[in-house]
Coordinates of C-alpha atoms in Angstrom, one line a residue:
Chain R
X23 CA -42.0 17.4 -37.7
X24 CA -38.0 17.1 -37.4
X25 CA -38.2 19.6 -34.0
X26 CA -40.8 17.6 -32.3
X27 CA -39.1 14.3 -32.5
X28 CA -36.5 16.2 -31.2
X29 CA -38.7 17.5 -27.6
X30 CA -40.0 13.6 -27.6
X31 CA -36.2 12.9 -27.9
X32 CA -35.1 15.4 -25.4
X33 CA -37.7 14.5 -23.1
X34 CA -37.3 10.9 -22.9
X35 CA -33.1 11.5 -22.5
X36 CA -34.4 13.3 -19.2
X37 CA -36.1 10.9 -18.3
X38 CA -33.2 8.4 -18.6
X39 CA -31.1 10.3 -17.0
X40 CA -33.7 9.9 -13.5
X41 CA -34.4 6.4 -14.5
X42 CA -33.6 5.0 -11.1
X43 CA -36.9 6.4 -9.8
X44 CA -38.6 3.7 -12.1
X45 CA -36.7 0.5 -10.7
X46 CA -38.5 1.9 -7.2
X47 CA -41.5 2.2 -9.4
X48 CA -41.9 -0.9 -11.0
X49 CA -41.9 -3.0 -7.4
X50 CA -44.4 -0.3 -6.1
X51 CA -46.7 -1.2 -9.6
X52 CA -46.3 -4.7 -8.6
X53 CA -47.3 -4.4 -5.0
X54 CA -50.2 -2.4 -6.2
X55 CA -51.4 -4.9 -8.5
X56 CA -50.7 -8.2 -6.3
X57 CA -52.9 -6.2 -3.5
X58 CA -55.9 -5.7 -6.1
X59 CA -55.3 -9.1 -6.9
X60 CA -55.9 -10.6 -3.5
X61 CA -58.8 -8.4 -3.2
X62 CA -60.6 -9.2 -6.0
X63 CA -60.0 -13.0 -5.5
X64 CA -61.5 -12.0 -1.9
X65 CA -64.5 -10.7 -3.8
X66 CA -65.0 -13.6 -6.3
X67 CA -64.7 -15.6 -3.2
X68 CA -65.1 -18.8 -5.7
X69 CA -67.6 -17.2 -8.0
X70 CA -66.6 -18.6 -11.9
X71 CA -67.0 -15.1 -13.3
X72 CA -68.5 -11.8 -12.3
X73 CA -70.0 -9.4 -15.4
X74 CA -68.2 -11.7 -17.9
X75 CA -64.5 -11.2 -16.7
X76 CA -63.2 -14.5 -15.0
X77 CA -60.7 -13.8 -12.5
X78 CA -57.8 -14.5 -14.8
X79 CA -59.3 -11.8 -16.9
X80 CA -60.4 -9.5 -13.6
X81 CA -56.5 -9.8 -12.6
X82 CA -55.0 -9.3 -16.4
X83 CA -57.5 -6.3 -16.7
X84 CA -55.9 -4.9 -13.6
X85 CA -52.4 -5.1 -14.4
X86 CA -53.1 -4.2 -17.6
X87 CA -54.9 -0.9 -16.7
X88 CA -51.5 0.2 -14.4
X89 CA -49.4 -0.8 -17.4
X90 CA -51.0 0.9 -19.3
X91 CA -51.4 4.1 -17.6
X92 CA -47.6 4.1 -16.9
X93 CA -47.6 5.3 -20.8
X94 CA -51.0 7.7 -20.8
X95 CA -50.5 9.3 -17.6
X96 CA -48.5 12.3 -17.5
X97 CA -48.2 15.6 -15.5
X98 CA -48.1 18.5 -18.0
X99 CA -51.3 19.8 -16.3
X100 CA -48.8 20.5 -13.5
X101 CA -45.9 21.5 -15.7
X102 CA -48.5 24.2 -17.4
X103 CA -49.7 25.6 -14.4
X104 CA -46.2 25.9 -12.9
X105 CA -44.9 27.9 -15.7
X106 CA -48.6 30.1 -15.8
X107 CA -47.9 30.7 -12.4
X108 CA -44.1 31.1 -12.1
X109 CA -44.5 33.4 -15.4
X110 CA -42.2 31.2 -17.6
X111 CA -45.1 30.6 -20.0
X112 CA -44.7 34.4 -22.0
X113 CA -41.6 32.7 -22.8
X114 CA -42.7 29.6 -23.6
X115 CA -45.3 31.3 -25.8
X116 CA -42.8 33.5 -28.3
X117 CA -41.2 30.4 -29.1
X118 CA -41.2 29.2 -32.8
X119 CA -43.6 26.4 -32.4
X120 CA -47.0 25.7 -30.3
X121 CA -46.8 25.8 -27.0
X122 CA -49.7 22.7 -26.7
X123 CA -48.1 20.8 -28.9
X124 CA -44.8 21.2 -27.4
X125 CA -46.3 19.8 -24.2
X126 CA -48.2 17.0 -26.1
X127 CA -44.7 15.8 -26.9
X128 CA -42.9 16.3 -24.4
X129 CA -45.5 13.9 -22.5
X130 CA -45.3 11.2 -25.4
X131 CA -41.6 11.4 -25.5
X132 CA -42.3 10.8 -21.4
X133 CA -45.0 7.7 -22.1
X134 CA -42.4 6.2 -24.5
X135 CA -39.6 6.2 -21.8
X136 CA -42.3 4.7 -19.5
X137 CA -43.5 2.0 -22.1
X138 CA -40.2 0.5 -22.6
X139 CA -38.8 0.5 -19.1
X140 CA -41.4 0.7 -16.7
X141 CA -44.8 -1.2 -17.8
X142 CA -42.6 -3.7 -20.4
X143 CA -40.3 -5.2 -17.6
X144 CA -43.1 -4.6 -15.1
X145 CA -45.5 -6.6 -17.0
X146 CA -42.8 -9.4 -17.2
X147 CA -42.9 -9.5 -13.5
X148 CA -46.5 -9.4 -13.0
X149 CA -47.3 -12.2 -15.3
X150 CA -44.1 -14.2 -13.5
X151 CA -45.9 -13.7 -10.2
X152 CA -49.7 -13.6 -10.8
X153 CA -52.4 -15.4 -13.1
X154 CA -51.8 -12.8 -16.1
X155 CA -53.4 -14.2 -19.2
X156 CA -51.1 -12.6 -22.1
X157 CA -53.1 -13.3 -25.7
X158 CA -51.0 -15.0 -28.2
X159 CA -53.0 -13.2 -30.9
X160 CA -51.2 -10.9 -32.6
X161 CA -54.7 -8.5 -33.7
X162 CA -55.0 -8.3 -30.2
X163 CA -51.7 -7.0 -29.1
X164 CA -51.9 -4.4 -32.2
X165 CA -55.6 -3.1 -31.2
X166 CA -54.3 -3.1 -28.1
X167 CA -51.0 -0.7 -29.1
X168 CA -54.0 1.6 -31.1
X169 CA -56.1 1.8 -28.5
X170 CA -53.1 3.4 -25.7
X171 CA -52.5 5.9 -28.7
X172 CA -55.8 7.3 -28.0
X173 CA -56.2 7.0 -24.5
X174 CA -52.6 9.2 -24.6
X175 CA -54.7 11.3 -27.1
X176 CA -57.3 11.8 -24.4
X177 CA -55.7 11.8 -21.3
X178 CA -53.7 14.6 -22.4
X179 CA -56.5 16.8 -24.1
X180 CA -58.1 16.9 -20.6
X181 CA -54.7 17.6 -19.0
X182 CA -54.4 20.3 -21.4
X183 CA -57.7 22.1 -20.5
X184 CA -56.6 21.6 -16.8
X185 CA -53.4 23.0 -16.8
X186 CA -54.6 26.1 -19.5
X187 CA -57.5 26.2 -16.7
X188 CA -55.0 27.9 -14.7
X189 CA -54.7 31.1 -17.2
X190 CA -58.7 31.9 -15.4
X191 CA -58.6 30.1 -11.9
X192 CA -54.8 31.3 -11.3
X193 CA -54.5 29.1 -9.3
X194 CA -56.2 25.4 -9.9
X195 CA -54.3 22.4 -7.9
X196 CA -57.8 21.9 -6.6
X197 CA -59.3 21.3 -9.9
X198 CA -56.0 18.9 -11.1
X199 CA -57.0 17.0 -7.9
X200 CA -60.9 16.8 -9.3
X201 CA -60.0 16.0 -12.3
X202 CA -57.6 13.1 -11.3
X203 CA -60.0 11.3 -9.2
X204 CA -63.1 11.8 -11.8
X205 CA -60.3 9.8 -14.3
X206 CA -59.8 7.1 -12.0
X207 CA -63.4 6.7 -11.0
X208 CA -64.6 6.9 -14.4
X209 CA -61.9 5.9 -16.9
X210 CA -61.8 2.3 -15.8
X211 CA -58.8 2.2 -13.4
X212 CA -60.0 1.1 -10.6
X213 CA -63.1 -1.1 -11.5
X214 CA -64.4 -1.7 -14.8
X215 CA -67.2 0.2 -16.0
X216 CA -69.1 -2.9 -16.7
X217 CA -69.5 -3.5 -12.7
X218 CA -71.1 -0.5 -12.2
X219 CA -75.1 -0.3 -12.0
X220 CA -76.8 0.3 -15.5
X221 CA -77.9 4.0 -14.9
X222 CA -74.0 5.0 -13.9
X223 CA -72.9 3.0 -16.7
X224 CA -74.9 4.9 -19.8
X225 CA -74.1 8.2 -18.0
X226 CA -70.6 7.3 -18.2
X227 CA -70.8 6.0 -22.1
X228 CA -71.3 9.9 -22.8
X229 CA -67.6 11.0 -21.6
X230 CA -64.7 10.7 -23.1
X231 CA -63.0 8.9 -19.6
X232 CA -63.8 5.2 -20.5
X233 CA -61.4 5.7 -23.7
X234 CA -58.7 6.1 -21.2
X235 CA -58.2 3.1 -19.4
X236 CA -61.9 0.8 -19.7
X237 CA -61.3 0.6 -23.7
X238 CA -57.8 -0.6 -24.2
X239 CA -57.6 -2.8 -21.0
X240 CA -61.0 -4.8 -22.2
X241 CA -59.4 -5.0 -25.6
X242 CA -56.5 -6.7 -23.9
X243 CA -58.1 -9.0 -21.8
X244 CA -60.4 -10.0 -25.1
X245 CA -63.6 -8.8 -23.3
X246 CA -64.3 -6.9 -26.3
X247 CA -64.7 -9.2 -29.3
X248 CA -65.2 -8.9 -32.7
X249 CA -67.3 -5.7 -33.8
X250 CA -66.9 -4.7 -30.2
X251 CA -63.2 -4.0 -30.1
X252 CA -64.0 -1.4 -33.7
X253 CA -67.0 0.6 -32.3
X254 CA -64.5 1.0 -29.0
X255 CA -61.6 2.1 -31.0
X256 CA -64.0 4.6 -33.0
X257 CA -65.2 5.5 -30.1
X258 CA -61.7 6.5 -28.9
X259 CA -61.4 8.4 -32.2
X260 CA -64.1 10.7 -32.2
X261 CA -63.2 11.7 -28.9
X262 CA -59.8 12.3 -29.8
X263 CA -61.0 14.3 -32.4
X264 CA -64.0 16.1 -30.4
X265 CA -62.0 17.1 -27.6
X266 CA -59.1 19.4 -30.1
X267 CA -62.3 22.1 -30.0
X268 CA -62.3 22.7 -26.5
X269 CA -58.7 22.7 -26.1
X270 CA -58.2 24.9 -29.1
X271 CA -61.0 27.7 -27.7
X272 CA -59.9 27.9 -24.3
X273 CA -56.5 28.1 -25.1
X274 CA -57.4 30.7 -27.8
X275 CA -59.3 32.6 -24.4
X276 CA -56.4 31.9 -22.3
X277 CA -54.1 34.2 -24.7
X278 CA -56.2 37.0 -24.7
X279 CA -56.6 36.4 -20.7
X280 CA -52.9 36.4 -19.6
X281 CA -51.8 38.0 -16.5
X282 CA -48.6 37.0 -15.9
X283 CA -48.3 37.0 -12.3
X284 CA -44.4 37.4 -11.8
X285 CA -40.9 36.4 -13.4
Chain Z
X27 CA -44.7 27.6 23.4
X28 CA -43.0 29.7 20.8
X29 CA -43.6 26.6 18.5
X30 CA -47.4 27.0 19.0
X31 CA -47.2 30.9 18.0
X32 CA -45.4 29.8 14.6
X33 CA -48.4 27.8 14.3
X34 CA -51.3 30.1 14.7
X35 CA -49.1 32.7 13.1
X36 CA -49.0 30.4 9.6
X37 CA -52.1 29.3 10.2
X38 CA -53.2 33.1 9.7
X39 CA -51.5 33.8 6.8
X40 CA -52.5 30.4 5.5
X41 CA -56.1 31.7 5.4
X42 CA -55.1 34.8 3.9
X43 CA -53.5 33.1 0.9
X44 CA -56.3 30.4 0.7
X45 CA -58.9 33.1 0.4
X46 CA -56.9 35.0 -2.1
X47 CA -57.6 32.1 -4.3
X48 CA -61.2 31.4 -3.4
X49 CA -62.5 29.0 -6.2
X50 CA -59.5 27.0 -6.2
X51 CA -60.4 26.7 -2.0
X52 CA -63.9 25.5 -3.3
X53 CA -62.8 23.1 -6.0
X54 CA -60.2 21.8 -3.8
X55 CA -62.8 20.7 -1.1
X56 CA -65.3 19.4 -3.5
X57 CA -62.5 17.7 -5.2
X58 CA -61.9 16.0 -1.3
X59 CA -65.1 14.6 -1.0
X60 CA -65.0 13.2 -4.6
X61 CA -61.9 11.6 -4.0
X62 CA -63.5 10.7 -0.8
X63 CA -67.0 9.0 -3.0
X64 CA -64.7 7.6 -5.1
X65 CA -63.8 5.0 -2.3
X66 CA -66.7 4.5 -1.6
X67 CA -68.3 4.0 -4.8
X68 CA -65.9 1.1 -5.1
X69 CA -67.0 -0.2 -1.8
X70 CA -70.5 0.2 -2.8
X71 CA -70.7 -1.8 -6.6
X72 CA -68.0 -4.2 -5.0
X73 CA -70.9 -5.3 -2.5
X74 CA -73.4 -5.2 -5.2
X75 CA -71.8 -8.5 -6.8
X76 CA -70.7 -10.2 -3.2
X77 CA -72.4 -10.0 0.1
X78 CA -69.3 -10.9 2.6
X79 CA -65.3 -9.9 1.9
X80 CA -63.7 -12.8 4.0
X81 CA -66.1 -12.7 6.8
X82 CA -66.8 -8.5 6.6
X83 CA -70.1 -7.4 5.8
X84 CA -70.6 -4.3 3.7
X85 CA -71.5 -1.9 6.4
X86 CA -68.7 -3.0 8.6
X87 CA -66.0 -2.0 5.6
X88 CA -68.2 1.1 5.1
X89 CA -67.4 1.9 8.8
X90 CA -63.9 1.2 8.5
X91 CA -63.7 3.0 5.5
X92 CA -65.3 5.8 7.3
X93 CA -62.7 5.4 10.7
X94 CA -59.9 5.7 8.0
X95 CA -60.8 8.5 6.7
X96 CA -60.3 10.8 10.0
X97 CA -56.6 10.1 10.3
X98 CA -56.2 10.3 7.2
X99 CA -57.4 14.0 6.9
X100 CA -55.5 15.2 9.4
X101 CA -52.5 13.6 7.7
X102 CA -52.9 15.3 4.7
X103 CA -53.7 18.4 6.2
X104 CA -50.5 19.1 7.9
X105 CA -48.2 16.4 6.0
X106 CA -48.8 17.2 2.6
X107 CA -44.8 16.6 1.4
X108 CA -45.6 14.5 -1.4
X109 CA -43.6 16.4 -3.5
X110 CA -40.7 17.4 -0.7
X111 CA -38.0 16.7 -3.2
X112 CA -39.2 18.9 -6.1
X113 CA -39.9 21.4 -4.0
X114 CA -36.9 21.7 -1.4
X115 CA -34.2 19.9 -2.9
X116 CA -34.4 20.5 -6.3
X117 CA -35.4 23.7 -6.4
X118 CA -33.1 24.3 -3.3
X119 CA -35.6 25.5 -1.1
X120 CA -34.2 23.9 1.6
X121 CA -31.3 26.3 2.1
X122 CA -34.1 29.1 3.2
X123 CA -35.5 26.6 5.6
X124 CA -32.3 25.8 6.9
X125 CA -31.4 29.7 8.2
X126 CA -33.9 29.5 10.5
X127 CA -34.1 29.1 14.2
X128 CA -37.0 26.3 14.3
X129 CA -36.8 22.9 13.4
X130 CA -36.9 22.3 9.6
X131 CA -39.8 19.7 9.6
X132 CA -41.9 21.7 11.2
X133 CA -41.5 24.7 8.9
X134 CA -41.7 22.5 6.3
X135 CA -45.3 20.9 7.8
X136 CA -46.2 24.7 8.2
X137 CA -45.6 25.9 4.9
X138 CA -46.8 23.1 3.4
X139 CA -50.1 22.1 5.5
X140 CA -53.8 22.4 4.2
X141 CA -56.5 23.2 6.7
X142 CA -59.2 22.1 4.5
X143 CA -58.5 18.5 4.4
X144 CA -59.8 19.1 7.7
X145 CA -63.1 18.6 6.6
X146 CA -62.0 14.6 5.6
X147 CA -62.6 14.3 8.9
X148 CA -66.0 15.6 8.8
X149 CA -67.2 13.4 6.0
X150 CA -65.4 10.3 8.1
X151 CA -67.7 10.7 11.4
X152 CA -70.5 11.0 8.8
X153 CA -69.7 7.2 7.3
X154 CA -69.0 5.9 10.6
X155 CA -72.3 7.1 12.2
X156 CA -74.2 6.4 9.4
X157 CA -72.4 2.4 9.2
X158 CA -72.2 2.4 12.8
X159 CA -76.2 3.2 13.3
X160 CA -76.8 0.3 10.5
X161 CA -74.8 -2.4 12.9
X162 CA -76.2 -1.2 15.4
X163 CA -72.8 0.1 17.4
X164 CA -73.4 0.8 20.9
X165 CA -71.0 4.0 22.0
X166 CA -69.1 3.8 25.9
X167 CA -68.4 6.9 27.6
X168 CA -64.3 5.9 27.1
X169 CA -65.3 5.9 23.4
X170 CA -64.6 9.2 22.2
X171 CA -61.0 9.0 23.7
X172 CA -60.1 5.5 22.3
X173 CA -61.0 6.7 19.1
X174 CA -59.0 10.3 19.5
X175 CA -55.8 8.1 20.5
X176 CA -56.5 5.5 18.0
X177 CA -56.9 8.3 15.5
X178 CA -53.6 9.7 16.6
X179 CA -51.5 6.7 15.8
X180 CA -53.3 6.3 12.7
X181 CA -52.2 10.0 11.6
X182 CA -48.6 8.9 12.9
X183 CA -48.4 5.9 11.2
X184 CA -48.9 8.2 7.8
X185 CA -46.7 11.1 8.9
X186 CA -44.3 8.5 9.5
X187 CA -43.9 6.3 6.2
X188 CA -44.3 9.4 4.3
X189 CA -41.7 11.8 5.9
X190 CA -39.3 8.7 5.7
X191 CA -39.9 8.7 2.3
X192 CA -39.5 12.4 1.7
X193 CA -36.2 12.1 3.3
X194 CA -34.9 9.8 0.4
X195 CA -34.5 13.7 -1.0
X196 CA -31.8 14.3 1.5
X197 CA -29.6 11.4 -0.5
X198 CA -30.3 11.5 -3.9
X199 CA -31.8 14.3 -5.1
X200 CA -33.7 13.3 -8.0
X201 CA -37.2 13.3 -8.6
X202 CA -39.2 10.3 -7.2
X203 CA -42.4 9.2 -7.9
X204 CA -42.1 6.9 -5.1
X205 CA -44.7 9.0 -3.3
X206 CA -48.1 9.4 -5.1
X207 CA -47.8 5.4 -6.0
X208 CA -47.8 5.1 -1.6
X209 CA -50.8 7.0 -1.3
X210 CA -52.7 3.8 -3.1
X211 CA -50.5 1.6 -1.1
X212 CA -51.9 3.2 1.8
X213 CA -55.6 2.5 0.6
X214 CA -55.4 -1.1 0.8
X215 CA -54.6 -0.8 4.3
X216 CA -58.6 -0.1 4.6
X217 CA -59.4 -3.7 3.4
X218 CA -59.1 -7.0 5.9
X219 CA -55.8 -7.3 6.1
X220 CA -56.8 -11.2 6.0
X221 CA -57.4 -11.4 2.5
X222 CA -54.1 -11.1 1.5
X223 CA -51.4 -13.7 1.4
X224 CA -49.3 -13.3 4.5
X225 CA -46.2 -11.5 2.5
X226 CA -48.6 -8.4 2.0
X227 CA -50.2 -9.0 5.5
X228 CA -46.8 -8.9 7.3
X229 CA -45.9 -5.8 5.0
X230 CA -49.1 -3.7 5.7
X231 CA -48.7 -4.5 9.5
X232 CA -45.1 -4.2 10.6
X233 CA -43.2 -2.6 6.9
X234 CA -45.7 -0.1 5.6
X235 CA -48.0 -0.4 8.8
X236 CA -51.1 1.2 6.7
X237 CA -53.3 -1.5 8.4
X238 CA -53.0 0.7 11.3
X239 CA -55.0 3.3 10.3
X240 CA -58.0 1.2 8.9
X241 CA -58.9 -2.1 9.7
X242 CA -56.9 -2.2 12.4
X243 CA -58.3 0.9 15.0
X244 CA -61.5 0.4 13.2
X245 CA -62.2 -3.5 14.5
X246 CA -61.9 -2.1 18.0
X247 CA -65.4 -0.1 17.6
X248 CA -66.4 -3.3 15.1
X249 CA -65.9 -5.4 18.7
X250 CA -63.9 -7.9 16.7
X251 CA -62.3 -8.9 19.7
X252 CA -59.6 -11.1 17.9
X253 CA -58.2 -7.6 16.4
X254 CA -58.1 -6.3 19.5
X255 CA -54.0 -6.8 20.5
X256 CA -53.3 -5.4 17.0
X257 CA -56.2 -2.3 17.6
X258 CA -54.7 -1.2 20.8
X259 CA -50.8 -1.1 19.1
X260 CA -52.1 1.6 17.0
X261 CA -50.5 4.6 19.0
X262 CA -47.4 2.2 19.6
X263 CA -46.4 1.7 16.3
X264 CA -47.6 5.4 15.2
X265 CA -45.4 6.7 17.7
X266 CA -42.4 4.2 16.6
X267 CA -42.4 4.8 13.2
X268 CA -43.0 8.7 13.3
X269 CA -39.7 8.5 16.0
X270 CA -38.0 6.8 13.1
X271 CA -38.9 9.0 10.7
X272 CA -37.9 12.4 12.7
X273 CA -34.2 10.2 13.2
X274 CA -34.3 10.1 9.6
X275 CA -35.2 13.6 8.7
X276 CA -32.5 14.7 11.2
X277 CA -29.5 12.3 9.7
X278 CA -30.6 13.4 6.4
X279 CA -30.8 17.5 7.1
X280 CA -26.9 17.3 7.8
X281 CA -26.7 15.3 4.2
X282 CA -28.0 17.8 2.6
X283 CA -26.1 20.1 0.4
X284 CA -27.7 23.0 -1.5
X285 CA -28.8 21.8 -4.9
X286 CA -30.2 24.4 -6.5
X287 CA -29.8 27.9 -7.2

C-alpha cells in the first residue's frame, strides 16, 4: 500500500512542478464551456426544457462533464505505448511491484493534482460567469465524488487495454485516436445520452462508456433521482469490476508476446 | 526546388514506414472518419430536437460542417505538431533539426506530416455534395477555385494558431496541454458565429480566427450574401496569421537552447 501512495505522491509533485500549464488550462476549460453554453442556448432557442434537462441543468451538465474529466482523463495509454515502443517497459516490468497498477496510480496521483487545481478553481469561475446550478445537498455532492471514482476506474481500464494493445499492433496511435473519439461520442461528453434516438441509446446502455462522463454529470445536475442515482452507481461498479478480466488476460498475452523493439 | 525534392523524398519514406505498420494505417483512417461521424452525429440529434440554429437550417450546417472539414484535413496532415514540445524540446530533438541546411519548420512539418488525413478531405466533398444537392446549391465554373483558395486560408488559419502555439516550446520548455484543448476550440468555429455573445464572436474572428475555416468560407457557397466581406478575407487573414506564426517560429528557433540530452 505504503509504495503506491508514494507513485500517486510522486506523480502529483510532477505535476506541481508543471503547474503553470493548468492556469493556461483552466481559461481554455472556460472558453470551452461558455462556447457550448451559447450553443446550446442557440439550440433551446426558448424551449423550457429539452429531454428533461432545463438549460440551467443543460449548461451545469456541461461544465460539469469537463470538470470532471479534468480528474478521469489521463494519458497512460500513451505513456504505455511509449515505453513498449521505446523498450523501457522490460524495465518497467522487473520492478518489484505491477506494472498496471503502477500506471493506475501514477494517473490517480495525476486526477488528484487536476481535481484540486484545475476543475476546483475552474468550476469557481464557471459558476461566477455562467448559469451553473451547484446543489446544496450534501448526498448529492458525495454520489457525485463516488461516481468520478468509477468513471477513473473505467476510463483507465480502457486506457490500459489500449496502451497494452500496443504489445500486438506495435504500433497503435491509430487505435488511441479510435478509442478517444468512441469515449467522447459515447461516454456523455459532448451530448448526453439521453438526446440521442432510442435505438442508439439501448445500444449504448450495453458499454461501459456512459459510466465515464453520462453517470456522474446527471448525478450532479440531479437528473438522476432517487433509485436512479443507485442502479447508476451499480452500474459503474459492475463495470469496474467486469472490465479487470480483460485487462488482466491481455496483459497476461502481452507478456508472453513481447518483442522489445529497441533500448 | 530542392525544397520540393525533400518533400517527395519524405513523402517516400513516409509510405514505407506507414506500411510497415499496416493495421495501425487502417485503424488510424477508420479512427478519421469516426472522429469525423462523431461531428456529425452531434449535428444530427442536435437537429432532431430544433429545426433552425439562429436562422441555419440543418443541412446548411451539415454543409458547413462538410466545407470545414477539407481544410481541416490538410491541416492535420502536414501540421500535426500538437505535441512539438514533448517531442523537440523536451526530448531535445530539436538540436538534430537544427544541423541541418533547410528550414526547421519545414523539417519539422516533414517529419511529422500524415498523408492519410488526406482522406478528411474526401469524406468533406462527400458532406458538402450530399448537403449541397439537398439545398439545392447551384455550382459556377469560378467555383472550384474559390473554394481551393478559400480552402487554402482555411488550412492557414490552422497552421497558423497552431505553430504559434507550438512555439510557446521555444520559451518555456514545459509540457503544455494548451494544444489538444485548441483543437475543440477550433470546432466551434463550425457553428454561426452569431450565436455567441460578441466577446467569443470577436475572438473566433480576429484572436483565434477558427471562424475562418467554417462558417465563414462556407456561407460564400451557402450565398449568404451578408457573410460575404468576412468569406472573401479568408486567404487574407490565413496568410496574416501563418506570416505571424513563421515570425514566431523564427524569433523563438534563436531562443532555443538544447534541453535535453
Amino acid at each position: 500500500m505504503g509504495k503506491y501512495i508514494e507513485m500517486i505522491r510522486i506523480r502529483f509533485l510532477m505535476m506541481l512542478a508543471y503547474r503553470t500549464n493548468y492556469y493556461s488550462g483552466i481559461l481554455i476549460y472556460s472558453i470551452n464551456i461558455g462556447a457550448y453554453y451559447f450553443l446550446w442556448s442557440a439550440i433551446y432557442g426558448g424551449k423550457e426544457n429539452i429531454q428533461g434537462l432545463s438549460i440551467t441543468q443543460m449548461t451545469t451538465y456541461i461544465a460539469v462533464a469537463w470538470m470532471a474529466r479534468a480528474f478521469y482523463f489521463n494519458n497512460i495509454d500513451r505513456e504505455i505505448a511509449m515505453e513498449i515502443k521505446e523498450g523501457k517497459v522490460a524495465i518497467e516490468m522487473v520492478r518489484p511491484y505491477p506494472y498496471l497498477n503502477m500506471k493506475m496510480m501514477q494517473g490517480l496521483g495525476e486526477g488528484i493534482f487536476r481535481l484540486l487545481f484545475f476543475s476546483v478553481p475552474g468550476m469557481v469561475i464557471v459558476a461566477l460567469v455562467f448559469p451553473v446550478e451547484l446543489s446544496a445537498n450534501a448526498g448529492t455532492w458525495i454520489y457525485f465524488f463516488i461516481s468520478i471514482g468509477f468513471s477513473f476506474i473505467i476510463n483507465t481500464q480502457i486506457n490500459l487495454l489500449a496502451g497494452i494493445a500496443t504489445f500486438f499492433l506495435f504500433n497503435n496511435d491509430g487505435l488511441i485516436r479510435a478509442k478517444r473519439v468512441v469515449i467522447d461520442l459515447f461516454s456523455g461528453l459532448i451530448l448526453p445520452l439521453s438526446f440521442y434516438p432510442m435505438w442508439a441509446q439501448n445500444i449504448m446502455s450495453y458499454l461501459p462508456f456512459q459510466g465515464i462522463s453520462y453517470i456522474p454529470s446527471m448525478i450532479f445536475t440531479e437528473g438522476f433521482k432517487g433509485s436512479q442515482v443507485f442502479e447508476a452507481l451499480i452500474n459503474q461498479a459492475v463495470w469496474s469490476a467486469i472490465l479487470v478480466i480483460p485487462v488482466y488476460v491481455l496483459w497476461i498475452l502481452a507478456k508472453r508476446q513481447l518483442v522489445v523493439q529497441g533500448g | 526546388m530542392e525544397y520540393l525534392s525533400i518533400f517527395f523524398q519524405y513523402a517516400g519514406q513516409y509510405l514505407k514506414t506507414r506500411l510497415t505498420y499496416r493495421a495501425d494505417m487502417v485503424v488510424e483512417i477508420f479512427s478519421d472518419f469516426l472522429f469525423q461521424a462523431v461531428n456529425l452525429v452531434f449535428i444530427l440529434v442536435v437537429f432532431g430536437h430544433t429545426t433552425l440554429l439562429a436562422g441555419w437550417s440543418k443541412d446548411e450546417m451539415i454543409f458547413i460542417y462538410g466545407f470545414f472539414l477539407v481544410p481541416f484535413a490538410i491541416f492535420s496532415s502536414f501540421f500535426n505538431i500538437w505535441d512539438f514540445t514533448d517531442r523537440y524540446i523536451v526530448k531535445g530533438e530539436m538540436d538534430r533539426i537544427l544541423t541541418r541546411p533547410v528550414h526547421s519548420l519545414f523539417q519539422i512539418v516533414l517529419e511529422r506530416m500524415e498523408l492519410e488525413s488526406l482522406f478528411g478531405a474526401v469524406t468533406g466533398l462527400i458532406v458538402m455534395f450530399y448537403a449541397g444537392g439537398k439545398l439545392g446549391l447551384e455550382i459556377s465554373w469560378y467555383d472550384p477555385f474559390i473554394f481551393l483558395l478559400l480552402v487554402l486560408g482555411g488550412a492557414l488559419v490552422y497552421a497558423g494558431i497552431f505553430i504559434s502555439l507550438a512555439t510557446i516550446g521555444f520559451w518555456s520548455d514545459s509540457r503544455t496541454d494548451i494544444m489538444p484543448m485548441m483543437y475543440n476550440i477550433g470546432n466551434y468555429g463550425r457553428y454561426p458565429v452569431d450565436i455567441y455573445n460578441k466577446i467569443i464572436k470577436y475572438v473566433l474572428t480576429w484572436i483565434l480566427p477558427f471562424a475562418f475555416v467554417g462558417v465563414y468560407p462556407a456561407s460564400y457557397f451557402l450565398e449568404r450574401e451578408e457573410w460575404y466581406t468576412y468569406a472573401f478575407l479568408t486567404p487574407v487573414v490565413g496568410l496574416v496569421f501563418f506570416m505571424i506564426a513563421v515570425t514566431l517560429w523564427n524569433v523563438g528557433v534563436t531562443k532555443y537552447r538544447g534541453a535535453g540530452n
